Amino acid sequence: MNGDRERYHHHHDLRHFLFHDELSPLFSQKPAVDVGVANAGDDMHGGFNPEAAALPLLGFNELLQSSMMDYGLLGKGLEVTADSGSSLNTHSGGGGGVLTTVLTPNSSISPSLAEAAGAEGDADQQQKEQQAAEGDEIVLGDKSKTANMIKAKKKGEKRKMEPRYAFMTKSDVENLEDGYRWRKYGQKAVKNSPYPRNYYRCTTQKCLVKKRVERSYEDPKIVVTTYEGKHTHQIPATTIRGRTQVLLSPPPLPAPTSIYHEFMMQQVPHPHIPSSRSSSSQQHIMIPNTMINLPPPLHYYFHDHYD
DNA sequence: CGTGTTTGACCCGCGC
DNA sequence: GCGCGGGTCAAACACG
């Protein structure tokens, strides 16, 4: 909405959202959370996932490529009530202690998560979309969209999970500009939350990356952005309506005090305020799947600090 | 006119 | 089988 966009330009009330260096061990060490990750990736057996186990030893790019985060878990994390956050201190106290959390066994992770770790997820979805586009077998007399939708999901194939990674961003702005061009294709109300979830798709042809953006209902200033899939292209030279942006040199974020910031800058699209000079109003934290699995809601963790 | 958003309808999976 | 929640589609609309 244009009005919103206008409004966004005036909101940069993000004074001091701290990066937590105490969380650094999440990225730099190989913690016990591997167990949880393994379970997450192989939930049907609770078996060991060597790929997940290797995560801490890989670069963060590899992490992004190979790790998966189930959005359901994310949602679960967000739905956890504040009282569960009481265990927070226990987790945050000992650095790696955070990582001892084990994924709940009944989490809604797709059985094919492990496969999604590779490129197969993309290929699969591409194939499905292509099938849908062909539309050579429309049976139903309904609207074509219905037929396509059915076609796309025929064979009873379960949706394969794309590699996912998420950010929690303390921001008044939901529409974080990350250098890519997104088209909104849906919006849904989030259960138990007054804030809707927005669905975006990369507008670049053949690129099937999607992202979901929603606010934490507990802390409306926390925006959770979940990316799904991998871009098959470079960051476009132009983003918003012809506005050319220097995408390879994002505006500096304030006080890059932790490795999170470095990760963000190096490995993922660089979110910044849309077409604004007030680039200092947002800070982002990447949430590895390991953190998403924490019992205490992540945003609650942040909640303790930013005010 | 091209591009992006809105929004109601629709589908699917899952739990009861 | 039914209802619910999540995810997606696409026509209509808005905007530069």
Coordinates of C-alpha atoms (C1' of nucleotides) in Angstrom, one line a residue:
Chain A
M1 CA 0.0 0.0 0.0
N2 CA 1.2 3.3 -0.8
G3 CA 0.0 4.8 2.4
D4 CA 1.8 2.2 4.3
R5 CA 4.9 2.7 2.4
E6 CA 4.7 6.4 3.1
R7 CA 4.2 5.6 6.7
Y8 CA 7.1 3.2 6.8
H9 CA 9.4 6.0 5.8
H10 CA 8.6 7.8 8.9
H11 CA 9.1 5.0 11.2
H12 CA 12.6 4.2 12.3
D13 CA 12.0 3.8 16.0
L14 CA 14.4 1.1 16.5
R15 CA 16.9 2.6 18.8
H16 CA 18.7 -0.1 20.5
F17 CA 17.9 -3.6 19.5
L18 CA 20.9 -5.4 20.7
F19 CA 22.6 -8.2 19.1
H20 CA 23.4 -10.7 21.6
D21 CA 26.9 -11.8 21.6
E22 CA 26.1 -14.4 24.1
L23 CA 24.3 -16.2 21.3
S24 CA 27.4 -16.4 19.3
P25 CA 28.2 -19.9 20.4
L26 CA 25.1 -20.9 18.4
F27 CA 27.0 -20.3 15.3
S28 CA 30.6 -20.9 16.2
Q29 CA 30.4 -24.0 18.2
K30 CA 29.1 -27.4 17.7
P31 CA 26.7 -27.8 20.5
A32 CA 24.4 -30.4 21.8
V33 CA 21.7 -28.9 19.7
D34 CA 22.9 -31.1 16.9
V35 CA 20.7 -33.6 18.5
G36 CA 17.7 -31.4 18.1
V37 CA 18.6 -30.5 14.6
A38 CA 19.1 -34.1 13.7
N39 CA 15.7 -34.8 15.0
A40 CA 14.3 -31.9 13.2
G41 CA 15.7 -33.1 9.9
D42 CA 14.8 -36.7 10.5
D43 CA 11.9 -36.6 12.7
M44 CA 10.4 -39.9 11.8
H45 CA 13.3 -41.8 13.1
G46 CA 14.9 -39.5 15.5
G47 CA 18.0 -40.6 13.8
F48 CA 21.2 -38.8 13.3
N49 CA 21.5 -36.4 10.5
P50 CA 25.1 -36.1 9.6
E51 CA 24.4 -33.1 7.5
A52 CA 22.9 -31.3 10.4
A53 CA 25.6 -32.4 12.7
A54 CA 28.1 -30.9 10.3
L55 CA 26.4 -27.5 10.3
P56 CA 28.5 -25.9 12.9
L57 CA 31.6 -26.8 11.0
L58 CA 30.4 -25.3 7.9
G59 CA 30.4 -21.8 6.7
F60 CA 27.2 -19.9 7.3
N61 CA 26.4 -20.1 3.7
E62 CA 26.4 -23.8 3.9
L63 CA 24.3 -23.5 6.9
L64 CA 21.8 -21.6 5.0
Q65 CA 21.9 -23.9 2.1
S66 CA 21.7 -27.1 4.1
S67 CA 19.8 -26.2 7.2
M68 CA 16.1 -26.2 7.3
M69 CA 13.7 -24.5 9.4
D70 CA 10.2 -25.6 9.7
Y71 CA 7.9 -22.7 9.7
G72 CA 5.5 -24.6 11.9
L73 CA 8.1 -24.6 14.5
L74 CA 8.6 -21.0 14.1
G75 CA 5.0 -20.5 14.6
K76 CA 5.0 -22.7 17.6
G77 CA 7.8 -20.7 19.0
L78 CA 5.8 -17.6 18.6
E79 CA 2.8 -19.1 20.2
V80 CA 4.6 -20.1 23.3
T81 CA 3.3 -18.0 26.1
A82 CA 5.4 -15.8 28.2
D83 CA 5.6 -18.0 31.1
S84 CA 7.6 -20.5 29.2
G85 CA 10.1 -17.9 28.8
S86 CA 11.0 -18.3 32.4
S87 CA 13.4 -20.9 31.4
L88 CA 15.1 -18.3 29.3
N89 CA 17.8 -17.4 31.7
T90 CA 18.8 -20.9 32.1
H91 CA 19.3 -21.1 28.4
S92 CA 21.0 -17.8 27.9
G93 CA 23.3 -18.1 30.8
G94 CA 25.8 -20.5 29.6
G95 CA 26.3 -19.7 26.0
G96 CA 26.2 -23.2 24.5
G97 CA 23.5 -24.0 27.1
V98 CA 21.1 -22.5 24.7
L99 CA 21.7 -25.2 22.4
T100 CA 20.8 -28.0 24.6
T101 CA 17.3 -27.7 23.6
V102 CA 15.9 -30.6 21.8
L103 CA 13.2 -30.3 19.3
T104 CA 9.8 -31.4 20.3
P105 CA 9.2 -34.7 18.7
N106 CA 5.7 -34.0 17.5
S107 CA 6.7 -30.9 15.7
S108 CA 5.1 -30.5 12.3
I109 CA 8.1 -31.1 10.3
S110 CA 7.7 -32.6 7.0
P111 CA 9.0 -36.1 6.6
S112 CA 11.0 -34.9 3.6
L113 CA 12.8 -32.2 5.4
A114 CA 16.1 -33.9 4.9
E115 CA 15.7 -34.0 1.2
A116 CA 14.8 -30.4 1.2
A117 CA 18.2 -29.7 2.4
G118 CA 19.6 -30.2 -1.0
A119 CA 18.6 -28.7 -4.3
E120 CA 15.9 -31.3 -4.7
G121 CA 13.3 -29.1 -3.1
D122 CA 13.7 -26.5 -5.7
A123 CA 13.7 -28.9 -8.5
D124 CA 10.7 -30.6 -7.2
Q125 CA 8.7 -27.5 -6.8
Q126 CA 9.8 -26.2 -10.2
Q127 CA 8.6 -29.4 -11.6
K128 CA 5.3 -29.1 -9.9
E129 CA 4.8 -25.6 -11.0
Q130 CA 5.7 -26.5 -14.5
Q131 CA 3.2 -29.3 -14.4
A132 CA 0.7 -26.8 -13.2
A133 CA 1.5 -24.4 -15.9
E134 CA 1.1 -27.0 -18.6
G135 CA -2.4 -27.6 -17.7
D136 CA -2.9 -30.3 -20.3
E137 CA -5.1 -32.4 -18.1
I138 CA -7.7 -30.2 -16.7
V139 CA -10.5 -32.4 -15.6
L140 CA -12.6 -30.3 -13.4
G141 CA -15.0 -27.9 -14.9
D142 CA -14.3 -25.4 -12.2
K143 CA -12.2 -22.4 -12.6
S144 CA -8.9 -22.9 -14.2
K145 CA -7.1 -21.9 -11.1
T146 CA -8.7 -24.7 -9.3
A147 CA -7.7 -27.1 -11.9
N148 CA -4.1 -25.9 -11.8
M149 CA -4.0 -26.1 -8.1
I150 CA -5.2 -29.6 -8.1
K151 CA -2.9 -30.5 -10.9
A152 CA 0.0 -29.0 -9.0
K153 CA -0.6 -31.3 -6.1
K154 CA -1.7 -34.4 -7.8
K155 CA -0.2 -37.8 -7.1
G156 CA -0.7 -37.0 -3.5
E157 CA 2.8 -35.8 -3.3
K158 CA 3.6 -34.2 -0.1
R159 CA 4.8 -30.8 -0.3
K160 CA 8.5 -30.8 0.1
M161 CA 10.0 -28.4 2.4
E162 CA 12.3 -25.8 0.9
P163 CA 15.3 -24.8 2.9
R164 CA 14.1 -22.1 5.2
Y165 CA 15.7 -19.5 7.2
A166 CA 14.3 -16.7 9.2
F167 CA 15.0 -13.4 10.6
M168 CA 13.6 -11.7 13.6
T169 CA 13.8 -8.1 13.0
K170 CA 12.9 -5.4 15.5
S171 CA 11.3 -3.0 13.2
D172 CA 8.2 -1.0 12.6
V173 CA 8.6 -1.9 9.0
E174 CA 7.3 -5.1 7.8
N175 CA 8.3 -4.8 4.2
L176 CA 12.0 -5.2 4.7
E177 CA 13.9 -4.4 1.5
D178 CA 16.5 -7.1 1.0
G179 CA 17.5 -6.3 -2.5
Y180 CA 15.2 -8.7 -4.2
R181 CA 11.9 -7.9 -5.7
W182 CA 8.9 -9.5 -4.1
R183 CA 5.3 -9.7 -5.1
K184 CA 2.8 -10.2 -2.4
Y185 CA 0.5 -13.1 -3.2
G186 CA -1.4 -13.6 -0.1
Q187 CA -2.2 -12.6 3.4
K188 CA -3.7 -14.7 6.1
A189 CA -4.7 -14.0 9.6
V190 CA -2.5 -15.7 12.1
K191 CA -4.2 -17.6 14.8
N192 CA -3.9 -16.1 18.2
S193 CA -2.3 -13.0 16.7
P194 CA -3.8 -9.7 15.7
Y195 CA -1.2 -9.4 13.0
P196 CA -1.6 -11.0 9.6
R197 CA 1.0 -13.1 7.9
N198 CA 2.0 -11.9 4.5
Y199 CA 3.2 -14.1 1.7
Y200 CA 5.7 -12.9 -0.9
R201 CA 7.2 -14.5 -3.9
C202 CA 10.3 -13.4 -5.8
T203 CA 9.2 -11.7 -9.0
T204 CA 12.2 -12.9 -10.9
Q205 CA 11.2 -15.4 -13.5
K206 CA 12.0 -19.0 -12.6
C207 CA 12.9 -18.0 -9.1
L208 CA 10.7 -19.7 -6.7
V209 CA 11.9 -18.2 -3.5
K210 CA 9.2 -17.2 -1.2
K211 CA 9.1 -15.4 2.0
R212 CA 6.6 -14.9 4.8
V213 CA 6.5 -11.9 7.0
E214 CA 4.6 -11.7 10.2
R215 CA 4.8 -9.9 13.5
S216 CA 5.1 -11.5 16.8
Y217 CA 1.9 -11.0 18.6
E218 CA 3.8 -10.7 21.9
D219 CA 6.0 -8.0 20.7
P220 CA 4.7 -6.2 17.6
K221 CA 8.0 -4.7 17.1
I222 CA 9.5 -8.0 16.2
V223 CA 9.0 -8.9 12.6
V224 CA 9.7 -12.5 11.6
T225 CA 10.7 -13.0 8.1
T226 CA 11.0 -16.5 6.8
Y227 CA 12.7 -17.2 3.5
E228 CA 12.0 -20.3 1.7
G229 CA 14.1 -21.6 -1.1
K230 CA 17.2 -20.3 -2.8
H231 CA 17.4 -17.5 -5.3
T232 CA 18.5 -18.7 -8.7
H233 CA 19.7 -15.3 -9.7
Q234 CA 21.6 -12.4 -8.6
I235 CA 20.1 -9.6 -6.7
P236 CA 18.4 -7.4 -9.3
A237 CA 20.1 -4.2 -10.1
T238 CA 16.9 -2.3 -9.6
T239 CA 14.3 -3.0 -7.0
I240 CA 11.5 -0.8 -6.1
R241 CA 9.9 0.7 -9.2
G242 CA 12.9 1.5 -11.1
R243 CA 14.8 2.9 -8.1
T244 CA 18.3 1.9 -8.6
Q245 CA 20.0 0.8 -5.5
V246 CA 23.5 -0.1 -4.6
L247 CA 22.8 -3.6 -3.6
L248 CA 26.3 -4.9 -3.0
S249 CA 27.1 -2.3 -0.5
P250 CA 24.2 -2.1 1.9
P251 CA 23.9 0.8 4.2
P252 CA 25.8 0.2 7.4
L253 CA 23.9 -1.0 10.3
P254 CA 24.6 0.5 13.6
A255 CA 26.8 -1.2 16.1
P256 CA 27.6 -4.4 14.4
T257 CA 28.6 -6.0 17.6
S258 CA 28.2 -9.6 16.9
I259 CA 28.8 -12.2 14.4
Y260 CA 25.2 -12.1 13.5
H261 CA 25.6 -8.9 11.8
E262 CA 28.5 -10.3 9.8
F263 CA 26.5 -13.2 8.8
M264 CA 23.8 -11.1 7.7
M265 CA 26.0 -9.0 5.6
Q266 CA 27.9 -11.8 4.1
Q267 CA 25.4 -14.5 3.5
V268 CA 22.0 -13.2 3.1
P269 CA 20.2 -10.4 1.4
H270 CA 20.7 -7.2 3.2
P271 CA 17.6 -5.9 4.7
H272 CA 17.3 -2.2 5.1
I273 CA 14.7 0.4 5.2
P274 CA 13.0 0.7 1.9
S275 CA 14.3 3.6 -0.1
S276 CA 15.2 5.4 2.9
R277 CA 18.3 6.9 4.3
S278 CA 17.4 6.0 7.8
S279 CA 19.1 2.7 7.5
S280 CA 19.9 2.7 11.2
S281 CA 16.5 1.9 12.2
Q282 CA 16.6 -1.9 11.9
Q283 CA 18.7 -4.6 13.1
H284 CA 18.3 -8.2 12.2
I285 CA 19.1 -11.4 13.7
M286 CA 19.3 -14.5 11.8
I287 CA 17.7 -17.5 13.4
P288 CA 19.3 -20.7 12.6
N289 CA 17.0 -23.7 12.8
T290 CA 18.7 -24.5 16.0
M291 CA 17.4 -21.4 17.7
I292 CA 14.0 -21.8 16.3
N293 CA 13.7 -25.0 18.1
L294 CA 14.2 -23.4 21.4
P295 CA 11.3 -23.9 23.8
P296 CA 11.4 -20.3 25.1
P297 CA 10.2 -18.2 22.3
L298 CA 13.1 -16.4 20.6
H299 CA 11.4 -13.1 20.6
Y300 CA 10.9 -13.4 24.2
Y301 CA 14.5 -13.7 24.6
F302 CA 15.0 -10.4 22.8
H303 CA 12.2 -8.9 24.7
D304 CA 14.3 -8.8 27.8
H305 CA 16.9 -6.7 26.2
Y306 CA 15.7 -4.2 23.8
D307 CA 13.8 -1.9 26.0
Chain B
dC1 C1' 0.6 0.5 -19.2
dG2 C1' 3.4 -2.1 -16.3
dT3 C1' 3.9 -3.6 -11.8
dG4 C1' 2.5 -4.6 -7.4
dT5 C1' -1.4 -5.2 -3.8
dT6 C1' -5.8 -6.6 -2.1
dT7 C1' -8.9 -10.1 -1.1
dG8 C1' -12.2 -13.7 -1.4
dA9 C1' -12.3 -18.3 -2.9
dC10 C1' -10.2 -22.4 -3.0
dC11 C1' -7.3 -26.6 -1.8
dC12 C1' -4.8 -29.6 1.3
dG13 C1' -3.5 -31.7 5.6
dC14 C1' -4.7 -32.8 10.0
dG15 C1' -7.2 -33.5 14.2
dC16 C1' -11.4 -34.7 16.2
Chain C
dG1 C1' -17.0 -36.7 7.5
dC2 C1' -16.4 -32.1 9.2
dG3 C1' -14.1 -28.1 10.6
dC4 C1' -10.0 -25.6 11.1
dG5 C1' -5.7 -23.6 9.9
dG6 C1' -2.2 -22.8 6.6
dG7 C1' -1.0 -21.8 2.0
dT8 C1' -2.1 -20.4 -2.8
dC9 C1' -4.5 -18.5 -6.7
dA10 C1' -6.0 -14.9 -9.6
dA11 C1' -9.4 -11.2 -10.8
dA12 C1' -9.9 -6.7 -9.6
dC13 C1' -7.9 -2.8 -8.2
dA14 C1' -4.3 0.9 -7.2
dC15 C1' -0.5 3.5 -8.3
dG16 C1' 3.5 5.8 -10.6

